[in-house]
Amino acid sequence: MSRMNAMHSASKGFFVTGTDTGVGKTVISAVLCLALNAAYFKPVQTGAGLDDDLDSVLRLAGLSANRLFAPLVKLAAPLAPSQAAELEGASPDWPALGLPKTDRPLIVEGAGGALVPMAEGLDMAGLMARFGLPVIVVARSGLGTINHTLLTLEALRARGLNVAGVVLVGPEEPLNRRDIERLGQVRMLFSLPWMQPISAQALRDFAAGLDLSRLADEPSPAVDLAGLDRRHVWHPFTQAQTADPAIPAVRAQGARLFTADGRSYLDLISSWWVTLHGHAHPDVAQAVARQARTLEQVIFADFTHEPAVRLSESLCNLLPGDLSRVFFTDNGSTAVEVALKMAHQFWRNQGHEGRDRFAAFQGGYHGDTVGAMSVGFSSGYYQGFERLTFQVDFLPYPATWLNDHEVEAKETQALAAMAEYLERFGSSLAGVLIEPLIQGASGMRMVRPGFLKSLAELCAKAGTLLIFDEVMTGFGRTGAMFACLKAGVNPDIVCLSKGLTAGFMPMAATVATGRIYEGFLGETFDRALAHGHSFTANPLGCAAGLASLEVFARENTLAKIEALRQVHEARLTALASHPKLAKPRFMGPIGAVELAGLEPSYAAGAGKKLKRYFMDKGLYVRPMGNVFYLLPPYCLTPQELHLAYDTLEKALTDLT
Ligand SMILES: Cc1ncc(COP(=O)(O)O)c(C=O)c1O
């Protein structure tokens, strides 16, 4: 087997796949090489030595050696690559499989059809996604071709692949051609008649007569995205004058992000904590695609729809207590705004006008809209906006870590402060808001479940509403489906977003108890919750949410999370006494540790050097202040998580 190198993406070209094996992919690849003056590359050759496709292309198209790139993986058995490798006991370095560098367009020929398995978690469509080239589908004319071609198109599009067109091999069949174009919404590029035997001269004549100018209007991947971005885009939480240029991402799959410069990064922070099962998970992608073709959006006042109803039911079934009413919005901040407005108006509707204070916890972060900034003010992110925010009372938060001997004393003090506060202000309090178990944005600061239980008891005693902001902690991030389940607490309102759609669509849900919902009923509109967004309960988001919950059950996701937790535990326990680290902590799939002696504020950017170090090694992290944390998608393997810790350990020696 030839040695594999990580190589650069070609700037242009096509990936040639077939609706089946033996449909004429190699012949069509030869034709395309001739017609487009392209180079040929077959990355994976199975049945190697019997009749290599490279030799066939050479024979048919007569390309010079510098236009032919030899396979990087050669396997003897004429089987699917995963099976051929298994038989040979070979373990090809699939992650390193890349495109050769060439100035010509590249015709890349796949092995078999789109869903042919290559390795665990990688099939031919996955390789197409990685290479990022538009795909040409070769089909054989004859009975069955409509079905095979449409199935292939559907599979490719479900993976977000760009299909450049279809080529038919065999007798001209105008009806099949018409129906494939119409039903598949695809361009038929040309038909190649049967040639028996195939003569190189006839093929060359055929290629010379082809007009493939239609292929030229494919969008050029060579656009200067970074330059255009600099000119027109305003990025979040970024000082544009000093920041590194934004990196153009071209695709993502599983735990890996692929960028326009041909590099790839393991996404160790789930792209701001949203990606759950992995990027572009095919089941979620397919659900969104299907929904987009059925009902993409409908006003949610006056109308309802199946995905919203089913998702609401599923969420209520998963959440504890009487959390039984779902109000949809677009993002975590609006989920929090709605929770605040619900709590405020609930009391007002009951005639308790004076219950209008909110309490939250020191360090808590709840989003960037004005109400969310108010309740998250002590997180330190909003100094410039103080005069926009409303008054909120901040209570002590007993953050803890591995080998923290003072945790009990801190919890006792925090609960005493809480009790005293409720004694004084309980009757004027609309609600108490907390990020349960983990404060995310202030540095993955964790508390023990028992603290939340005691807090809930105090709130119940004071008769105030308890609001859990599970925007980050929901959907497995604490090791349980929700933090409230892990803590055994029934809050009155829960805010969900981020993982709600597995990271596919911007959507949020604020879930309230039946008691709160009923508090808004009445004959007049002024008792109703006067809040709504254009995209409330967008069907695409709901479809993604439902598909994600199905993946949870089917893939036994909580077990994957437990495997990641065990890696955090082993590695952070071992690092606990490292002189350059402090306060290691972990919960579920999240692990965090502080860089000792460095400035903790986010603005100071103490973790920047570490971030660059990781990115140079193909690992994407984004420390918050002096806190280094890992919050990976659940498809990350324990080995990959070990790699992240190996890299951290090495960085601590390499960086001064
Ligand atoms: C706990 C919590 N609440 C609310 C938000 C705000 O969510 P969004 O960024 O979607 O507005 C975040 C975002 O990080 C969060 O972590």
XYZ file of C-alpha atoms and ligand atoms in Angstrom:
672
model
C 0.000 0.000 0.000
C 1.353 3.421 -0.828
C 2.107 5.809 2.008
C -0.557 8.423 2.571
C 0.186 12.060 2.931
C -2.154 14.781 4.054
C -2.464 16.743 0.842
C -4.139 19.896 -0.252
C -7.597 20.200 -1.760
C -7.637 20.674 -5.496
C -9.074 24.033 -6.403
C -11.487 22.484 -8.910
C -12.654 19.219 -10.340
C -15.331 16.576 -9.849
C -15.860 13.440 -7.833
C -17.245 10.656 -10.037
C -19.480 8.106 -8.394
C -21.873 5.486 -9.738
C -25.389 4.290 -9.009
C -23.859 0.816 -8.786
C -20.622 -0.944 -9.491
C -19.818 -1.688 -13.158
C -21.872 1.177 -14.573
C -18.984 2.748 -16.460
C -17.437 5.155 -13.945
C -13.916 4.581 -15.159
C -14.791 5.120 -18.810
C -16.668 8.303 -17.919
C -13.725 9.457 -15.806
C -11.506 8.981 -18.850
C -13.964 10.976 -21.003
C -14.081 13.777 -18.420
C -10.293 13.896 -18.207
C -10.141 14.326 -21.966
C -12.998 16.812 -22.244
C -11.889 18.968 -19.316
C -8.155 18.574 -19.827
C -8.078 17.222 -16.289
C -5.881 14.961 -14.181
C -7.118 11.627 -12.849
C -7.022 10.346 -9.278
C -8.489 7.175 -7.841
C -7.827 7.452 -4.092
C -8.898 3.918 -3.196
C -8.473 0.890 -5.450
C -9.972 -2.426 -4.417
C -9.420 -5.552 -6.484
C -5.956 -4.071 -7.029
C -3.846 -5.927 -9.540
C -6.801 -7.492 -11.367
C -7.487 -4.545 -13.626
C -6.527 -1.254 -12.047
C -8.699 1.649 -13.111
C -5.615 3.810 -13.458
C -4.358 1.491 -16.218
C -7.756 1.563 -17.915
C -7.813 5.360 -17.918
C -4.265 5.416 -19.237
C -5.212 2.998 -21.996
C -8.418 4.802 -22.910
C -7.391 8.418 -22.549
C -3.652 8.188 -23.070
C -2.912 10.762 -20.376
C 0.687 11.672 -19.626
C 2.144 10.458 -16.322
C 1.851 13.889 -14.669
C -1.926 13.700 -15.147
C -2.326 10.385 -13.356
C -2.206 10.072 -9.561
C -1.790 6.576 -8.153
C -4.183 5.276 -5.487
C -3.227 6.004 -1.872
C -4.971 2.866 -0.669
C -4.693 -0.365 -2.644
C -6.531 -3.431 -1.430
C -6.439 -6.813 -3.136
C -9.969 -8.144 -2.657
C -12.599 -6.869 -5.111
C -14.921 -5.877 -2.239
C -16.085 -2.755 -0.425
C -12.955 -1.042 0.995
C -13.906 -1.768 4.627
C -14.334 -5.470 3.859
C -11.206 -5.693 1.712
C -9.182 -4.032 4.500
C -10.668 -6.396 7.080
C -9.732 -9.444 4.998
C -6.174 -8.207 4.576
C -5.845 -7.114 8.184
C -4.931 -3.674 6.825
C -5.756 -0.478 8.684
C -5.354 2.400 6.206
C -4.849 5.853 7.681
C -8.226 7.116 6.432
C -8.108 10.499 8.222
C -4.947 11.349 6.267
C -6.508 10.637 2.867
C -6.369 13.876 0.883
C -6.203 15.225 -2.654
C -2.979 15.565 -4.640
C -1.830 19.013 -5.612
C -2.269 19.889 -9.252
C -2.972 22.984 -11.317
C -5.384 21.065 -13.512
C -8.984 20.197 -12.678
C -9.026 16.834 -10.947
C -11.340 13.944 -11.773
C -11.560 11.824 -8.639
C -13.080 8.386 -9.116
C -14.718 6.716 -6.128
C -14.763 3.007 -5.386
C -18.323 1.769 -5.794
C -21.409 3.860 -4.974
C -22.145 6.606 -2.454
C -22.846 4.489 0.608
C -20.079 1.950 0.190
C -18.371 1.594 3.581
C -14.684 2.475 3.868
C -14.160 2.274 7.615
C -16.115 2.720 10.849
C -17.910 6.056 10.489
C -16.678 6.710 6.925
C -18.334 5.827 3.648
C -17.766 6.992 0.078
C -20.141 9.958 0.502
C -18.117 10.936 3.567
C -14.988 10.968 1.411
C -16.793 13.130 -1.166
C -17.759 15.548 1.618
C -14.187 15.660 2.787
C -12.832 16.448 -0.684
C -15.515 19.081 -1.252
C -15.737 18.560 -5.016
C -19.072 18.637 -6.874
C -20.226 15.106 -7.655
C -21.016 13.570 -11.045
C -23.252 10.496 -10.886
C -22.772 7.819 -13.528
C -25.823 5.649 -14.212
C -26.485 2.842 -16.639
C -29.471 3.265 -18.948
C -32.101 0.545 -18.878
C -34.846 -0.670 -16.625
C -34.327 0.394 -12.994
C -32.138 3.358 -13.767
C -34.653 5.975 -12.596
C -34.918 4.380 -9.190
C -31.169 3.804 -8.741
C -30.308 7.302 -9.891
C -32.912 9.038 -7.722
C -31.840 7.009 -4.673
C -28.227 7.990 -5.231
C -29.145 11.657 -5.663
C -31.194 11.586 -2.468
C -28.362 9.991 -0.502
C -25.812 12.503 -1.799
C -28.026 15.484 -1.069
C -28.886 14.203 2.396
C -25.158 14.593 3.085
C -25.193 18.132 1.776
C -23.176 17.200 -1.323
C -23.327 19.353 -4.417
C -24.384 17.253 -7.425
C -23.057 18.677 -10.694
C -25.028 16.302 -12.897
C -25.769 12.798 -14.127
C -24.174 10.897 -17.012
C -25.952 7.934 -18.612
C -24.041 5.052 -20.163
C -25.829 2.852 -22.674
C -28.516 3.241 -25.311
C -30.121 6.668 -25.531
C -33.462 6.635 -23.647
C -35.190 10.040 -23.888
C -37.943 9.135 -21.392
C -35.515 8.017 -18.683
C -33.415 11.067 -19.342
C -36.439 13.376 -19.017
C -37.751 11.733 -15.835
C -34.398 11.677 -14.079
C -33.917 15.380 -14.859
C -37.419 16.265 -13.684
C -37.776 14.036 -10.623
C -34.161 14.363 -9.537
C -33.971 18.115 -10.190
C -30.627 17.458 -11.809
C -28.764 18.207 -15.038
C -28.174 15.350 -17.452
C -24.680 16.130 -18.703
C -24.440 13.650 -21.572
C -25.066 10.017 -22.563
C -22.280 7.748 -23.696
C -23.489 5.021 -26.066
C -22.322 1.456 -25.505
C -19.046 0.818 -27.273
C -18.150 -2.822 -27.642
C -15.194 -3.036 -27.482
C -14.259 0.422 -26.232
C -11.738 1.978 -28.550
C -9.474 4.732 -27.341
C -9.894 6.589 -30.614
C -13.705 6.454 -30.469
C -13.610 7.716 -26.867
C -11.336 10.593 -27.789
C -13.590 11.536 -30.696
C -16.591 11.419 -28.392
C -14.857 13.621 -25.774
C -13.787 16.114 -28.440
C -17.429 16.552 -29.452
C -18.706 17.164 -25.913
C -19.755 20.598 -24.747
C -19.304 20.674 -20.981
C -19.474 24.434 -20.671
C -22.464 23.906 -18.327
C -20.073 22.487 -15.795
C -18.066 25.678 -15.849
C -20.772 27.629 -14.074
C -20.169 25.696 -10.841
C -19.317 28.173 -8.092
C -15.566 28.441 -7.862
C -14.229 27.296 -4.516
C -11.279 29.586 -5.113
C -13.263 32.680 -3.950
C -11.260 34.800 -1.538
C -13.595 34.145 1.369
C -11.239 35.492 4.008
C -10.815 38.746 2.087
C -14.535 39.203 1.483
C -15.197 38.357 5.113
C -12.772 41.044 6.261
C -14.605 43.562 4.074
C -18.227 42.722 4.874
C -18.707 40.579 7.965
C -18.904 41.502 11.661
C -18.029 38.550 13.919
C -19.377 37.893 17.431
C -17.245 38.448 20.537
C -14.343 39.569 18.358
C -12.116 42.655 18.309
C -11.769 42.758 14.516
C -8.768 45.066 14.572
C -6.550 42.645 16.449
C -8.136 39.259 15.743
C -6.632 36.700 13.379
C -8.603 36.498 10.102
C -11.638 34.206 10.333
C -10.911 30.739 8.946
C -13.183 29.731 6.052
C -14.830 26.426 6.987
C -16.024 24.480 3.978
C -17.580 21.427 5.551
C -17.744 19.387 8.701
C -18.358 15.808 9.555
C -18.438 13.958 12.861
C -16.076 15.711 15.209
C -14.038 17.248 12.391
C -14.159 20.689 10.758
C -12.627 21.061 7.281
C -11.306 24.405 6.118
C -10.742 25.945 2.706
C -6.963 25.665 3.007
C -7.263 21.877 3.070
C -6.702 21.554 6.808
C -9.009 19.934 9.324
C -9.593 20.368 13.053
C -11.158 18.193 15.708
C -13.915 20.377 17.131
C -13.306 19.997 20.860
C -15.861 22.621 21.909
C -18.813 21.487 19.774
C -18.827 24.811 17.887
C -19.930 26.929 20.862
C -21.502 23.956 22.618
C -24.207 23.264 20.058
C -23.073 20.198 18.088
C -24.281 17.085 19.884
C -23.867 13.820 17.989
C -21.354 15.158 15.495
C -21.390 17.621 12.621
C -23.670 16.856 9.680
C -25.037 13.747 11.368
C -26.749 12.045 8.415
C -30.003 11.260 10.264
C -30.502 14.846 11.407
C -29.419 16.199 8.012
C -31.913 13.957 6.306
C -34.729 14.963 8.669
C -34.055 18.652 8.003
C -33.838 18.075 4.231
C -37.079 16.101 4.215
C -38.826 18.740 6.309
C -37.544 21.511 4.023
C -39.273 19.835 1.109
C -42.518 19.386 3.058
C -43.224 22.417 5.266
C -40.321 24.784 5.786
C -42.103 27.466 7.825
C -45.557 28.514 8.920
C -46.727 31.284 11.207
C -47.106 29.726 14.673
C -49.962 31.964 15.760
C -53.101 30.439 14.157
C -51.196 27.347 12.907
C -49.467 24.355 14.396
C -47.598 21.425 12.808
C -46.546 17.884 13.529
C -42.826 18.429 14.241
C -43.610 21.119 16.856
C -46.311 19.052 18.515
C -44.236 15.887 18.602
C -41.118 17.663 19.821
C -43.102 19.398 22.580
C -44.537 16.089 23.698
C -41.093 14.445 23.696
C -39.518 17.255 25.702
C -42.307 17.213 28.286
C -41.973 13.434 28.596
C -38.242 13.735 29.193
C -38.412 16.621 31.671
C -39.403 16.006 35.296
C -42.435 17.122 37.304
C -45.216 19.062 35.656
C -43.040 20.764 33.014
C -45.697 20.395 30.370
C -45.891 23.563 28.217
C -43.342 24.437 25.562
C -42.842 27.980 24.241
C -40.504 28.099 21.234
C -38.052 30.877 20.364
C -34.823 31.152 18.357
C -31.802 31.075 20.682
C -30.616 30.698 24.259
C -30.917 34.388 25.077
C -34.540 34.552 23.952
C -35.314 31.374 25.897
C -34.120 33.255 28.977
C -35.993 36.459 28.070
C -39.180 34.441 27.792
C -38.561 32.742 31.149
C -38.131 36.153 32.801
C -41.248 37.540 31.144
C -43.230 34.424 32.065
C -42.215 34.668 35.719
C -42.857 38.404 35.838
C -46.289 38.252 34.237
C -47.311 35.082 36.064
C -47.248 36.972 39.361
C -48.828 40.059 37.852
C -51.685 37.962 36.461
C -52.229 36.594 39.984
C -52.455 40.136 41.337
C -48.957 40.089 42.947
C -47.701 43.255 41.247
C -44.875 43.610 43.750
C -43.171 40.315 42.890
C -40.872 41.802 40.288
C -37.307 41.178 41.518
C -35.020 38.501 40.125
C -32.140 36.767 41.867
C -29.337 34.993 40.031
C -25.880 33.670 40.896
C -22.475 35.304 40.852
C -20.692 34.377 37.648
C -23.848 33.141 35.899
C -24.191 33.847 32.167
C -27.545 33.780 30.400
C -27.068 35.384 26.969
C -26.533 38.736 25.304
C -29.970 40.331 24.939
C -30.796 43.035 27.461
C -32.821 40.970 29.944
C -30.337 38.101 29.715
C -27.452 40.549 30.251
C -29.221 41.857 33.347
C -29.492 38.438 34.991
C -25.983 37.536 33.806
C -24.351 40.852 34.631
C -21.937 39.424 37.201
C -20.383 37.151 34.548
C -18.219 40.136 33.660
C -19.009 40.227 29.935
C -21.067 43.427 29.811
C -19.332 46.263 31.589
C -20.164 48.771 28.848
C -23.891 48.025 29.025
C -24.516 48.511 32.727
C -26.909 51.414 32.228
C -29.061 49.378 29.857
C -29.646 46.559 32.320
C -32.156 46.248 35.155
C -31.363 45.569 38.791
C -30.832 41.909 39.739
C -29.603 40.461 43.049
C -26.579 38.168 42.791
C -26.067 35.375 45.296
C -22.903 33.424 46.163
C -22.144 30.366 43.993
C -20.149 27.568 45.681
C -18.028 26.500 42.670
C -16.030 23.376 43.340
C -13.370 21.133 41.764
C -11.439 17.921 42.267
C -9.968 17.601 45.782
C -11.733 20.763 46.968
C -11.671 20.442 50.751
C -13.723 23.551 51.356
C -16.742 22.658 49.296
C -19.015 21.922 52.235
C -18.162 25.177 53.982
C -18.776 27.114 50.736
C -22.136 25.423 50.172
C -23.230 26.042 53.770
C -22.333 29.715 53.458
C -24.072 30.085 50.088
C -27.242 28.415 51.350
C -27.237 30.533 54.499
C -26.905 33.670 52.361
C -29.731 32.415 50.163
C -31.984 31.675 53.143
C -31.326 35.104 54.613
C -31.990 36.766 51.267
C -35.272 34.887 50.794
C -36.303 35.777 54.316
C -35.903 39.466 53.504
C -36.948 39.637 49.860
C -38.832 36.395 49.141
C -42.205 38.060 48.934
C -41.015 40.533 46.285
C -39.188 37.927 44.225
C -40.524 36.788 40.831
C -37.930 34.079 40.427
C -34.463 32.678 41.055
C -32.430 31.837 37.955
C -29.481 29.487 37.816
C -27.347 27.583 35.311
C -27.807 24.225 37.033
C -24.651 22.231 37.970
C -22.321 24.044 35.547
C -21.841 27.745 34.882
C -20.594 27.530 31.305
C -19.392 30.907 30.074
C -17.760 31.929 33.320
C -15.399 28.984 32.957
C -17.187 25.641 33.447
C -17.669 26.310 37.155
C -19.386 23.328 38.732
C -21.496 22.741 41.857
C -22.630 19.518 43.463
C -26.183 18.263 42.822
C -26.976 18.463 46.558
C -26.560 22.250 46.444
C -29.292 22.514 43.810
C -31.603 20.298 45.853
C -31.195 22.519 48.922
C -31.658 25.624 46.770
C -34.896 24.199 45.335
C -36.196 23.484 48.830
C -35.489 27.062 49.917
C -37.234 28.486 46.844
C -40.269 26.247 47.350
C -40.459 27.356 50.980
C -40.324 31.008 49.952
C -42.964 30.392 47.256
C -40.830 31.860 44.483
C -40.278 30.390 41.012
C -37.127 28.439 40.265
C -35.817 28.843 36.712
C -33.160 26.522 35.315
C -31.169 27.879 32.385
C -30.250 24.569 30.741
C -29.223 26.203 27.477
C -25.758 24.690 27.862
C -26.373 21.866 30.361
C -29.315 20.293 28.497
C -29.147 17.244 26.247
C -26.454 15.281 28.025
C -23.860 17.909 28.899
C -23.881 16.955 32.583
C -23.971 13.224 31.881
C -27.761 13.026 32.326
C -30.274 14.176 29.734
C -30.893 17.323 31.791
C -29.178 18.768 34.862
C -32.516 18.925 36.694
C -32.804 15.144 36.345
C -29.278 14.635 37.612
C -29.970 16.864 40.611
C -33.420 15.423 41.253
C -35.005 18.879 41.169
C -38.300 19.929 39.553
C -37.880 23.554 38.479
C -40.849 25.722 37.482
C -39.329 26.845 34.187
C -36.515 25.369 32.074
C -34.691 27.132 29.210
C -33.321 24.943 26.397
C -31.416 25.727 23.207
C -27.974 24.865 21.731
C -28.195 21.020 21.690
C -31.974 21.131 21.206
C -31.522 20.739 17.433
C -28.241 18.799 17.736
C -26.596 22.032 16.636
C -28.288 22.134 13.232
C -30.807 24.960 13.521
C -31.149 28.040 15.737
C -34.020 27.207 18.059
C -34.920 27.366 21.732
C -37.678 26.269 24.054
C -38.827 27.652 27.373
C -40.732 24.911 29.160
C -43.115 25.802 31.996
C -45.306 23.909 34.425
C -49.043 23.569 33.942
C -49.563 25.894 36.908
C -47.663 28.708 35.176
C -49.436 28.130 31.864
C -52.826 28.247 33.538
C -51.859 31.516 35.193
C -52.003 33.128 31.734
C -55.497 31.945 30.824
C -58.416 34.366 30.868
C -60.901 36.156 28.684
C -58.694 39.086 27.769
C -55.469 39.391 25.752
C -53.715 41.313 28.491
C -53.385 38.061 30.485
C -51.676 36.297 27.538
C -47.919 36.137 27.020
C -47.366 38.896 24.474
C -44.207 37.461 23.000
C -43.428 35.775 19.688
C -40.798 35.591 16.964
C -41.170 35.283 13.214
C -39.505 31.869 13.300
C -41.192 30.564 16.454
C -41.338 26.733 16.266
C -39.741 26.697 12.819
C -40.488 23.233 11.392
C -36.889 22.648 10.286
C -35.631 23.190 13.841
C -38.346 20.972 15.281
C -37.558 18.221 12.759
C -33.884 18.431 13.729
C -34.832 18.261 17.416
C -36.932 15.160 16.918
C -34.260 13.459 14.824
C -31.687 14.258 17.496
C -33.766 12.638 20.240
C -34.085 9.539 18.067
C -30.306 9.446 17.663
C -29.955 9.648 21.465
C -31.975 6.460 21.819
C -30.603 4.605 18.813
C -26.918 5.316 19.381
C -27.094 4.935 23.159
C -25.589 8.389 23.404
C -25.547 8.527 27.199
C -23.148 5.564 27.163
C -20.833 7.441 24.761
C -20.939 10.401 27.156
C -19.988 8.148 30.064
C -16.979 6.870 28.099
C -15.830 10.470 27.578
C -16.383 11.250 31.269
C -14.115 8.393 32.227
C -11.310 9.839 30.109
C -11.743 13.257 31.769
C -11.661 11.637 35.178
C -8.511 9.630 34.485
C -6.593 12.454 32.839
C -7.628 15.301 35.133
C -6.975 13.204 38.234
C -3.475 12.572 36.893
C -2.987 16.289 36.155
C -4.352 17.459 39.523
C -0.934 18.157 41.014
C 0.633 19.678 37.891
C 2.327 22.925 38.965
C 0.999 24.848 35.940
C -2.629 23.794 36.455
C -5.285 24.400 39.091
C -8.835 23.407 40.001
C -9.419 20.474 37.619
C -13.104 19.555 37.283
C -15.258 17.374 35.102
C -18.860 16.337 34.660
C -20.375 14.200 31.893
C -18.543 14.998 28.640
C -17.045 18.249 29.975
C -13.598 18.647 31.493
C -11.946 21.915 32.565
C -8.821 23.115 34.309
C -7.290 26.521 35.046
C -3.911 27.701 33.856
C -2.324 28.614 37.161
C -1.094 32.149 37.668
C -2.647 33.586 34.486
C -5.094 36.489 34.271
C -8.602 34.974 34.546
C -10.589 37.623 32.635
C -11.937 36.732 29.188
C -10.741 40.034 27.722
C -7.115 39.413 28.727
C -7.058 36.323 26.460
C -4.580 34.327 28.538
C -5.389 31.115 26.683
C -4.554 32.466 23.201
C -1.117 30.866 22.970
C -2.522 27.555 24.028
C -5.281 27.843 21.453
C -2.725 28.455 18.659
C -0.640 25.536 19.870
C -3.645 23.226 19.655
C -4.772 24.551 16.281
C -1.342 23.993 14.785
C -1.889 20.357 15.676
C -5.363 20.171 14.134
C -7.313 20.505 17.386
C -9.800 23.310 17.891
C -10.148 24.657 21.441
C -11.117 28.110 22.705
C -10.027 28.725 26.302
C -12.131 31.212 28.274
C -9.768 33.525 30.107
C -7.389 31.209 31.957
C -9.787 28.256 31.779
C -8.921 25.471 29.368
C -11.917 23.243 28.731
C -13.026 20.408 26.495
C -16.688 20.050 25.541
C -16.669 17.716 22.543
C -19.460 16.365 20.362
C -20.509 12.938 21.593
C -19.082 11.138 18.554
C -15.551 12.030 19.659
C -13.776 8.794 20.503
C -12.057 8.271 23.867
C -8.770 8.003 21.900
C -9.354 11.435 20.382
C -10.101 12.863 23.821
C -6.870 11.298 25.107
C -5.091 13.025 22.225
C -6.446 16.365 23.467
C -5.034 15.706 26.937
C -1.716 14.466 25.493
C -1.531 17.755 23.596
C -2.305 19.756 26.742
C 0.461 17.979 28.629
C 2.929 18.590 25.822
C 1.889 22.233 25.586
C 2.614 22.712 29.268
C 6.210 21.666 28.608
C 6.634 23.325 25.203
C 5.081 26.711 26.018
C 6.982 28.888 28.410
C -26.337 29.044 30.008
C -26.545 29.877 28.790
N -27.665 30.582 28.664
C -27.922 31.331 27.577
C -26.999 31.409 26.555
C -27.292 32.256 25.346
O -27.529 31.458 24.243
P -27.427 32.086 22.759
O -25.981 32.340 22.518
O -27.984 31.030 21.882
O -28.237 33.326 22.760
C -25.816 30.696 26.650
C -24.814 30.788 25.577
O -23.687 30.389 25.694
C -25.581 29.919 27.802
O -24.455 29.211 27.940
